[in-house]
CSV table of C-alpha atoms in Angstrom, one decimal:
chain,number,residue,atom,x,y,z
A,7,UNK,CA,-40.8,8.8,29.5
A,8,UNK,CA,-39.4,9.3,26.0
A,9,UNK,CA,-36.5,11.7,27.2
A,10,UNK,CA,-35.7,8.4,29.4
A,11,UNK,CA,-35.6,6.3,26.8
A,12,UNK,CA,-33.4,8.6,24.5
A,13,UNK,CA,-31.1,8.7,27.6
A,14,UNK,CA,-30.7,5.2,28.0
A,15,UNK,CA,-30.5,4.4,24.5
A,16,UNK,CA,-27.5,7.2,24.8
A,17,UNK,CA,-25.7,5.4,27.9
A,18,UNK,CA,-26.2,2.3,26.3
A,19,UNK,CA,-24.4,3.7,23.0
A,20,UNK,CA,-21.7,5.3,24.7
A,21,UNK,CA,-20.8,1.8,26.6
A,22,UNK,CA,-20.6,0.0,23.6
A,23,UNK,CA,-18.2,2.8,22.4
A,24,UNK,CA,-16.4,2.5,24.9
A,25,UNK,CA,-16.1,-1.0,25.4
A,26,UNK,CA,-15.2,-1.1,21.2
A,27,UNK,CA,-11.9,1.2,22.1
A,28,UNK,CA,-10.8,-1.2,24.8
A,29,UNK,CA,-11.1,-4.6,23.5
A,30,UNK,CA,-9.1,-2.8,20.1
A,31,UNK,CA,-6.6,-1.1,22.2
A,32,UNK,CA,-6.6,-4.4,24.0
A,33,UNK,CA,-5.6,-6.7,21.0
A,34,UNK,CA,-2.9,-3.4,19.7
A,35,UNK,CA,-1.1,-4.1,23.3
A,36,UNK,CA,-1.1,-7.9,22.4
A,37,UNK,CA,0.5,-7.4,19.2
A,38,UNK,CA,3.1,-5.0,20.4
A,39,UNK,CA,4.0,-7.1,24.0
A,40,UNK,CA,3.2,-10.9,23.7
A,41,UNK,CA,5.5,-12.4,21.0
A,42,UNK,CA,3.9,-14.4,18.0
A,43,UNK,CA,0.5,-13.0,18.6
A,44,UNK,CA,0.7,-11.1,15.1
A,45,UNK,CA,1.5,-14.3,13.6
A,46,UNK,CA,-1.2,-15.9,14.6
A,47,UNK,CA,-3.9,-13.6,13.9
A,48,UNK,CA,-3.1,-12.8,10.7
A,49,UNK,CA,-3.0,-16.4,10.0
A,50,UNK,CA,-6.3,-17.3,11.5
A,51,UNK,CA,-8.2,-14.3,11.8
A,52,UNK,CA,-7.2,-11.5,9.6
A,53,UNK,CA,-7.2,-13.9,6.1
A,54,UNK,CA,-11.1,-14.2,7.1
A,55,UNK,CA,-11.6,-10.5,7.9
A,56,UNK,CA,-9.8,-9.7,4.5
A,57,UNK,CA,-12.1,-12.0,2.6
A,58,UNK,CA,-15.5,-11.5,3.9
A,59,UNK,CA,-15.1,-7.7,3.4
A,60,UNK,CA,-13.2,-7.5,0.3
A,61,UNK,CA,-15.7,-9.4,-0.7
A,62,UNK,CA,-18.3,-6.9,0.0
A,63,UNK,CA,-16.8,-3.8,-1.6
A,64,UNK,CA,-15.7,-6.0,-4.9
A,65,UNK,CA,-19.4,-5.9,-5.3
A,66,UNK,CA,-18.9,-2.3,-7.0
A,67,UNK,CA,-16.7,-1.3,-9.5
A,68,UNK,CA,-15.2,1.9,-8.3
A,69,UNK,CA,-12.9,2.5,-4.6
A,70,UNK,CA,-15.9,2.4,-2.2
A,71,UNK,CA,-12.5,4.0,-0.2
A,72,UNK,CA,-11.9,6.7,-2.1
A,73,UNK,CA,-15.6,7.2,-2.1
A,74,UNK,CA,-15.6,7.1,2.1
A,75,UNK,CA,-12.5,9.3,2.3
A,76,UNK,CA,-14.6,12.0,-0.2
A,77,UNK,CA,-17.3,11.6,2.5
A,78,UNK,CA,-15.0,12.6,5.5
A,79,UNK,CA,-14.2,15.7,3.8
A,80,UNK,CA,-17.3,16.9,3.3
A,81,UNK,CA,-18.4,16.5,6.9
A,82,UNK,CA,-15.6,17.8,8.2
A,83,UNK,CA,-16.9,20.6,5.9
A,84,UNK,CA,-20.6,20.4,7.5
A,85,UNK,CA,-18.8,20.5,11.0
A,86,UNK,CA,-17.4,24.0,10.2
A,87,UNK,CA,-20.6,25.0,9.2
A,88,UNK,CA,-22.1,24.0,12.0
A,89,UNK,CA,-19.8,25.1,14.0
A,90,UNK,CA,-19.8,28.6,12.5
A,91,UNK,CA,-23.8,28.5,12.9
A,92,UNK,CA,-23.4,27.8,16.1
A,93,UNK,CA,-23.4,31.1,17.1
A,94,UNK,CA,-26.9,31.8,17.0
A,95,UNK,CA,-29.3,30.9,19.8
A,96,UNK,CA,-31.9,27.7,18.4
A,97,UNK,CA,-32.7,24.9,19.6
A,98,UNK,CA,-32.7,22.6,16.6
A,99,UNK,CA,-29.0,23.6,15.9
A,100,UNK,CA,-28.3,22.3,19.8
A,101,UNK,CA,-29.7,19.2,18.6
A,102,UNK,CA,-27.9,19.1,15.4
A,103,UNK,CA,-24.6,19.7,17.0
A,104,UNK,CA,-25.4,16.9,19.1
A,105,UNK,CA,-26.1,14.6,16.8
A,106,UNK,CA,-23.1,15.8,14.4
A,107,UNK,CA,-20.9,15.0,17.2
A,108,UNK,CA,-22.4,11.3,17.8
A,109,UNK,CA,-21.9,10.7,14.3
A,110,UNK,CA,-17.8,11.8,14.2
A,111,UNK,CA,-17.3,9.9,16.9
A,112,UNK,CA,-18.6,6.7,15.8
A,113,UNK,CA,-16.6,7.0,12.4
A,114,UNK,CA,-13.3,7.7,14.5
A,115,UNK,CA,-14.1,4.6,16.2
A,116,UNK,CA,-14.3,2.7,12.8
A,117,UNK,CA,-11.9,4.2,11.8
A,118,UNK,CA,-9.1,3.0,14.8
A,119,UNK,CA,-10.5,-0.4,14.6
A,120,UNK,CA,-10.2,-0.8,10.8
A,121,UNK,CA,-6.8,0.6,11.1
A,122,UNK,CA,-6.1,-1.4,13.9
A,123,UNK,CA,-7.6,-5.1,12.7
A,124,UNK,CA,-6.0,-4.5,9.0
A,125,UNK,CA,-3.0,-2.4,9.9
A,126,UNK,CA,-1.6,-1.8,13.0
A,127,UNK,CA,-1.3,-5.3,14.6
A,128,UNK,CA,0.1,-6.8,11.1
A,129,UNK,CA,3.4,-4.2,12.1
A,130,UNK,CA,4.4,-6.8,14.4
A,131,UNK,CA,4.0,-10.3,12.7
A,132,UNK,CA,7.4,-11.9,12.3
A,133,UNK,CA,9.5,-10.5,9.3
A,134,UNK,CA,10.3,-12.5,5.9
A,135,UNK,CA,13.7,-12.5,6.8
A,136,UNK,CA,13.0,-14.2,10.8
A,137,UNK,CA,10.6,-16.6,8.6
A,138,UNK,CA,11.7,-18.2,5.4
A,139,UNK,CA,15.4,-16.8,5.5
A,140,UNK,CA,16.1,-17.4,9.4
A,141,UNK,CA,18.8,-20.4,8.6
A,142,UNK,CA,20.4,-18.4,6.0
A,143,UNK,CA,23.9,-17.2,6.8
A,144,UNK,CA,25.3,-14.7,4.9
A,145,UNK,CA,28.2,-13.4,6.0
A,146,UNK,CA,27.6,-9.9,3.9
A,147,UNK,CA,25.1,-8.0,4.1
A,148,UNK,CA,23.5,-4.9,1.9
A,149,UNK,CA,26.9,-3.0,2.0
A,150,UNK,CA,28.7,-5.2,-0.2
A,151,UNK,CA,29.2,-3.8,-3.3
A,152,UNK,CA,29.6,-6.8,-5.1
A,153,UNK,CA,26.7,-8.6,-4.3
A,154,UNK,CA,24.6,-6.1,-5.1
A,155,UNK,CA,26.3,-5.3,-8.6
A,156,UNK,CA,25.6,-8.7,-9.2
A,157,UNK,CA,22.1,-8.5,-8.3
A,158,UNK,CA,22.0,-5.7,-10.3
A,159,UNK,CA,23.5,-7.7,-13.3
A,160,UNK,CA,21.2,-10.0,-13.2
A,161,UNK,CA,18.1,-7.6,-12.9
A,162,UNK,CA,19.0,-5.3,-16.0
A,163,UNK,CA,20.0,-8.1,-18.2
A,164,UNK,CA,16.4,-9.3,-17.8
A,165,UNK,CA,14.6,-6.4,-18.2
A,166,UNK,CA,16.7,-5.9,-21.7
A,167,UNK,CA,16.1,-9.5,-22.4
A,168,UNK,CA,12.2,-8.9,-21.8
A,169,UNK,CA,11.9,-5.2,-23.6
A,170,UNK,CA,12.9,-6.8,-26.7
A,171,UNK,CA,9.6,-9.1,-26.5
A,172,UNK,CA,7.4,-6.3,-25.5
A,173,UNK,CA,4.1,-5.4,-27.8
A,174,UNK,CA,4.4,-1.4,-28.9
A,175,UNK,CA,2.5,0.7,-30.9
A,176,UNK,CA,4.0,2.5,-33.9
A,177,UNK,CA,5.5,5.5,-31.4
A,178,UNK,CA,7.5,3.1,-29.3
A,179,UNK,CA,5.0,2.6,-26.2
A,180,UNK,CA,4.1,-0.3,-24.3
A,181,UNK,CA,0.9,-2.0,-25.0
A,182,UNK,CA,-0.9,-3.7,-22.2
A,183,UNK,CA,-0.4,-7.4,-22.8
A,184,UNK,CA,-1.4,-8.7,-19.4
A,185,UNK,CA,-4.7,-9.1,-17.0
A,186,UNK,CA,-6.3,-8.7,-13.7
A,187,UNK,CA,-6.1,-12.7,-13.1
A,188,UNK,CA,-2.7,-13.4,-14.3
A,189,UNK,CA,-1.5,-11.1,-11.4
A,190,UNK,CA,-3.6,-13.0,-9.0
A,191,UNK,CA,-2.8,-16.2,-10.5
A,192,UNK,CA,1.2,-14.7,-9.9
A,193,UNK,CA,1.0,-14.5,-6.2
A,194,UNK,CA,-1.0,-17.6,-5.7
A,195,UNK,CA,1.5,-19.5,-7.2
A,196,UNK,CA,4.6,-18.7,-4.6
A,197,UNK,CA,1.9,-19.1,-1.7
A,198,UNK,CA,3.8,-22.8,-1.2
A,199,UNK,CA,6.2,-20.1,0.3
A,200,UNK,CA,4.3,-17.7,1.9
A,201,UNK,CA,1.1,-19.2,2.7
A,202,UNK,CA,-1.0,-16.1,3.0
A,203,UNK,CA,-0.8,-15.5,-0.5
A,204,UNK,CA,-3.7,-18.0,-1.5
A,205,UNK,CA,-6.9,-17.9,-1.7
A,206,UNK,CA,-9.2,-15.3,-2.8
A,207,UNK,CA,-8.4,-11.6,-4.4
A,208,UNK,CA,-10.6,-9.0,-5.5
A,209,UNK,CA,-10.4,-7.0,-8.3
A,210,UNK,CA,-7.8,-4.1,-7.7
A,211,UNK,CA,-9.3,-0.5,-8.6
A,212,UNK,CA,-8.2,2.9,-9.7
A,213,UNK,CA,-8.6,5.9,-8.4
A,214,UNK,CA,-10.6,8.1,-9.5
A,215,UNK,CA,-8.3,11.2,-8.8
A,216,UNK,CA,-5.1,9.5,-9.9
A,217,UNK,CA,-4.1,13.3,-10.5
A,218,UNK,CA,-3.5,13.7,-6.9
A,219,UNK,CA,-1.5,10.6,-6.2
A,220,UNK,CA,0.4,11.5,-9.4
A,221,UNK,CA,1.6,14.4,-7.3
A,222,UNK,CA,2.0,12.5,-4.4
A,223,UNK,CA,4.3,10.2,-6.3
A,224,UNK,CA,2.3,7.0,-5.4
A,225,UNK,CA,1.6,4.6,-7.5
A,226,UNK,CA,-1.1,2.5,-5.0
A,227,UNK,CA,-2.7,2.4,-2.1
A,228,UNK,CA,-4.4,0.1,0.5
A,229,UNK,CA,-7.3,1.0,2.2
A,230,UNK,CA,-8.1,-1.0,5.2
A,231,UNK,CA,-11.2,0.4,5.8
A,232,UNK,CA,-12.9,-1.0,2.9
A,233,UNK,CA,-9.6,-3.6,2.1
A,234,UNK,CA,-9.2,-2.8,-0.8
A,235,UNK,CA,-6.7,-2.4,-3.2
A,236,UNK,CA,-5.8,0.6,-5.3
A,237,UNK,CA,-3.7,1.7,-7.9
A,238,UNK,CA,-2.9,5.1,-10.0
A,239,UNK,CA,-4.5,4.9,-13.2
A,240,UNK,CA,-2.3,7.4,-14.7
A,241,UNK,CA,0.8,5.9,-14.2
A,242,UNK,CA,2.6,4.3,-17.0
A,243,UNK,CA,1.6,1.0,-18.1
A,244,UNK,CA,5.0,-0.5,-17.2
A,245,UNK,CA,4.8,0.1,-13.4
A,246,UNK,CA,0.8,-1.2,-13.2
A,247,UNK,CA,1.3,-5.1,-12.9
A,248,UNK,CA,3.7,-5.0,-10.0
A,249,UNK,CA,1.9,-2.0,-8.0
A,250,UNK,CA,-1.7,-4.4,-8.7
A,251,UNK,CA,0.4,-7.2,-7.3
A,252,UNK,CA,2.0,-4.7,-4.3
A,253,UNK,CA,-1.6,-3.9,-3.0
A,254,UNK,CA,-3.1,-7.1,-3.2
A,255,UNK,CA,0.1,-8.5,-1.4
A,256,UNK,CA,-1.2,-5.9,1.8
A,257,UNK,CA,-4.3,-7.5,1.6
A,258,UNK,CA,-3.1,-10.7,2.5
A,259,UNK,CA,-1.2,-9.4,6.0
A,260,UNK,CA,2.1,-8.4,4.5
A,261,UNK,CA,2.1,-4.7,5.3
A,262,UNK,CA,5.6,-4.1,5.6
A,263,UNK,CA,6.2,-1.8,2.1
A,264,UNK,CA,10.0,-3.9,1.6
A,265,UNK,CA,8.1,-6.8,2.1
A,266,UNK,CA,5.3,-6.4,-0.6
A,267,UNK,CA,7.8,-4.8,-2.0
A,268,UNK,CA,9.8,-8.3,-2.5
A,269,UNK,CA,6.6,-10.6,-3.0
A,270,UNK,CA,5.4,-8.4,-5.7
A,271,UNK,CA,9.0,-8.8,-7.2
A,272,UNK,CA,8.8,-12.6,-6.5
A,273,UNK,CA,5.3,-13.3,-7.7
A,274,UNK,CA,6.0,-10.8,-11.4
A,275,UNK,CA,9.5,-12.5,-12.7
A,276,UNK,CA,7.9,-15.9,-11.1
A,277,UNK,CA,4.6,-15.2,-13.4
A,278,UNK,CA,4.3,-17.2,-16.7
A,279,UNK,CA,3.5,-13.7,-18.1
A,280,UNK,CA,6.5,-11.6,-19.5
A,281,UNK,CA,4.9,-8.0,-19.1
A,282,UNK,CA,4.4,-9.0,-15.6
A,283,UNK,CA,7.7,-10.5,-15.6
A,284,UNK,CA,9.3,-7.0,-16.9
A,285,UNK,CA,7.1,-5.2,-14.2
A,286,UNK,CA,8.6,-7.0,-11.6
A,287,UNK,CA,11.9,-6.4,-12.6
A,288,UNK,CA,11.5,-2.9,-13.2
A,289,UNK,CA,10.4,-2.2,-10.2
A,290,UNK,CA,13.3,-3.0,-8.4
A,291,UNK,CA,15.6,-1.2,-10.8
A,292,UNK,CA,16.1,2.1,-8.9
A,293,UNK,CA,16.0,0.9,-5.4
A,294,UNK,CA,19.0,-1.3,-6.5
A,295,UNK,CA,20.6,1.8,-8.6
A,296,UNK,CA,19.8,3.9,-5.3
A,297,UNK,CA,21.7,1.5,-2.7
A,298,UNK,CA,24.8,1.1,-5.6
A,299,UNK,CA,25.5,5.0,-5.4
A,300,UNK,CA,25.2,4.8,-1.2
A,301,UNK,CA,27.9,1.3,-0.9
A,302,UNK,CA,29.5,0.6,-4.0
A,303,UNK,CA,33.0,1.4,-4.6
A,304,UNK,CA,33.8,2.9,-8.1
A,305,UNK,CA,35.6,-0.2,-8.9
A,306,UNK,CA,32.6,-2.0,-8.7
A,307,UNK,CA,30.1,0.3,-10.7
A,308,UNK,CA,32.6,-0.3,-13.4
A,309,UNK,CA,31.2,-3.8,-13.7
A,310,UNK,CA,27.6,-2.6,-14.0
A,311,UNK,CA,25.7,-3.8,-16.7
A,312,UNK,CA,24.2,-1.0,-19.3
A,313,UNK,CA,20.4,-0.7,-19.4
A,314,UNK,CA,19.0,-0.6,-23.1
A,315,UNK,CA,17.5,3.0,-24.1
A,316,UNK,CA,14.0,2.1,-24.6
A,317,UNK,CA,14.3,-0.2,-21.0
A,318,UNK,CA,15.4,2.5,-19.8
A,319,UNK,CA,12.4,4.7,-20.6
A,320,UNK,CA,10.3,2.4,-19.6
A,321,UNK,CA,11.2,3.3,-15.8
A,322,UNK,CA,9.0,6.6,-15.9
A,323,UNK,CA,6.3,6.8,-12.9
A,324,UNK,CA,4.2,8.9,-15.6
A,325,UNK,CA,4.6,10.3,-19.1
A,326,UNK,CA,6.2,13.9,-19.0
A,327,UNK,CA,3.1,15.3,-20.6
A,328,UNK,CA,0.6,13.6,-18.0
A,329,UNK,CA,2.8,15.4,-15.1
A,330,UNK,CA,2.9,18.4,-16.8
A,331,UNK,CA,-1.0,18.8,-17.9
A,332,UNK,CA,-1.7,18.0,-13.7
A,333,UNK,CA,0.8,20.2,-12.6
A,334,UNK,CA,-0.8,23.2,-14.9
A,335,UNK,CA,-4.3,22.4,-13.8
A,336,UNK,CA,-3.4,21.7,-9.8
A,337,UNK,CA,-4.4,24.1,-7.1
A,338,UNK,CA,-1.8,22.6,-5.1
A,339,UNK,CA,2.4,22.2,-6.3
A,340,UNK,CA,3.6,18.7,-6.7
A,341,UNK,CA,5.9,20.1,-4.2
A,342,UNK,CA,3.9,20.8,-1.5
A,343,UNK,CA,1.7,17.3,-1.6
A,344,UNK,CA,4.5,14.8,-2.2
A,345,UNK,CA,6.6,16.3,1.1
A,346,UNK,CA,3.4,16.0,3.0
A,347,UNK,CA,2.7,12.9,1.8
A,348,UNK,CA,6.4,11.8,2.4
A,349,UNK,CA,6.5,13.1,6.2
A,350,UNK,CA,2.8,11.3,6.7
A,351,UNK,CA,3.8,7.7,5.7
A,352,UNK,CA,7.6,8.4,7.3
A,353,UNK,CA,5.8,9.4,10.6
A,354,UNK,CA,3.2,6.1,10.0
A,355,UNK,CA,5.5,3.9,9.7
A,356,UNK,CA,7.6,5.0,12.4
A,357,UNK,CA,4.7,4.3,14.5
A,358,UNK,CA,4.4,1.4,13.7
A,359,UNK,CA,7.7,0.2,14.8
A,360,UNK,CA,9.4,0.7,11.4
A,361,UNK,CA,12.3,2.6,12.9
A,362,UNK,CA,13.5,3.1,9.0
A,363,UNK,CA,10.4,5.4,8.2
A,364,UNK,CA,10.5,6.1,4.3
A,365,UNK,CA,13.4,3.8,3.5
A,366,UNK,CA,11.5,0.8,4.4
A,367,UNK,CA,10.6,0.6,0.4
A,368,UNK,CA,14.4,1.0,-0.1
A,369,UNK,CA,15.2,-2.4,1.9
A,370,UNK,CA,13.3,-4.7,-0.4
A,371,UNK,CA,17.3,-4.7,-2.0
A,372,UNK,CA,18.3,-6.7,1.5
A,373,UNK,CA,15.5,-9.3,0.9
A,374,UNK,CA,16.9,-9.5,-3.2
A,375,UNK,CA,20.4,-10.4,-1.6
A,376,UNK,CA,18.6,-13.3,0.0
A,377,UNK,CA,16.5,-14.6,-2.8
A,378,UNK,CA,19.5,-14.2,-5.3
A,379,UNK,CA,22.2,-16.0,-2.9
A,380,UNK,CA,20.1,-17.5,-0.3
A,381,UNK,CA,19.2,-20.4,-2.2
């Protein structure tokens, strides 16, 4: 009678299972193949999803994420174990196999429907540029040279403008002169263009081993398993306003990295805050600098404007001596992780349906072009 009943209660689990990977590869289909489907979940269902859950993990202080990813390692550690012990001949192993197997299974399942509700299907919502920019007509585009000098222009003589006002301490550094709120306050206020943008925020978190995204050159990250967002706690004070604003940006639907990207940018020089002002602007610096060097002529760089020094040191992703104490200490070169990293998030993205891969960050400079001479 009981072996029944565990059987039934099995078959019963293993429908549900299986019904959970239809209905989400269902609603992946729908956002790939029926046009405006992605719109209209992230508008109506997604802002929800991403509210009541972010919710729930603001409740603790640290990256319940980070904490879930630490807990996938180590039972992908117990499965080797387990497997290894499997082996020898008892029975209660059999049954611990078993019920090791049950439990991968249901986080995999988690795991493509958290990806899929807070991830995949926002790949396919209609671009910034098919949105608020669709009746713009600009007859050049990111290769000319001149437009984005100008752009350029107007970028570094506000961030020299703004380093002059910064706070420093006696050695020359920044000094944090900005909060939490202001950065939500920042994006709420540009949500009477991009409506997904109000409403609620939770508290962004660092990560605990900031040494390894250090290495991985990233300065966030979004985790829309527990939606939440993350940032790099060992990253220079100058780059944290405008990666806080970045990851919350995901939150609201906009997973596109040129497109938080760009509302980041927006949100920061838009803020009533000038460190989050000089973030914003900052952040942009080398992408612009990057796409100069690929289309601009030498005739045009000539008419680039000259970053101050101590802007100009501002830029860092980390102090020297942070990089240098993790890269002493590391098991792993930086080497090693940020090319990994680089061809996971090149491969994701491509995916996705981001046929640019990597240089999606990079083409946040085509959405500058618009807010600069759109208007």
């Amino acid at each position: 009678m009981l072996r029944k009943l565990i059987n039934h209660k099995f078959k019963k689990n293993t429908i549900i299972c299986i019904g959970i990977i239809i209905f989400i590869s269902v609603l992946n289909f729908m956002s790939v193949y029926i046009k405006g489907f992605a719109d209209i979940y992230r508008k109506y269902v997604f802002v929800h999803i991403s509210s009541v859950f972010s919710r729930i993990t603001n409740i603790y202080k640290y990256s319940v994420g980070e904490v879930m990813i630490t807990m996938c390692i180590v039972i992908v550690l117990i499965g080797l174990i387990i497997f290894i012990a499997g082996f020898m001949k008892y029975k209660w192993l059999k049954n611990l196999r078993r019920i090791y197997f049950r439990i991968v299974v249901y986080i995999l399942i988690f795991i493509y429907a958290t990806e899929t509700l807070n991830c995949f299907i926002l790949y396919h919502t209609t671009t910034i540029e098919n949105t608020l920019y669709k009746d713009i007509d600009l007859t050049s585009d990111i290769s000319d040279g001149e437009r984005l000098i100008n752009v350029y222009n107007e970028v570094v003589d506000n961030i020299n403008k703004l380093s002059a006002k910064m706070k420093r301490d006696s050695d020359g550094e920044l000094i944090k002169d900005y909060s939490y709120n202001e950065c939500k306050t920042a994006l709420r206020n540009i949500s009477d263009r991009f409506t997904c943008l109000s409403g609620y925020y939770p508290s962004p978190k660092e990560i605990y081993y900031s040494d390894i995204m250090t290495q991985q050159y990233l300065a966030g990250i979004y985790f829309p398993f527990s939606m939440e967002a993350n940032y790099n706690k060992l990253m220079y004070i100058s780059n944290m306003p405008s990666t806080i604003c970045h990851e919350l940006i995901h939150l609201k639907g906009y997973i596109r990295e040129n497109e938080a990207n760009y509302l980041s940018f927006v949100a920061c020089i838009e803020s009533d805050n000038e460190f989050i002002q000089y973030s914003g602007y900052l952040s942009v610096f080398y992408y612009l600098l990057d796409d100069i060097e690929t289309y601009a002529t030498e005739e045009e760089k000539a008419n680039m404007h000259k970053i101050d020094k101590r802007a100009y040191d501002d830029t860092i992703f980390v102090k020297e001596e942070v990089f240098n104490e993790i890269e002493e200490k590391s098991l792993v070169s930086t080497d090693t992780l940020s090319d990994a990293t680089d061809k996971f998030i090149d491969s994701s993205l491509k995916i996705n349906g981001v046929s640019s891969g990597m240089d999606n960050y990079n083409e946040v400079v085509q959405l500058l072009i618009f807010y600069y001479f759109g208007n």
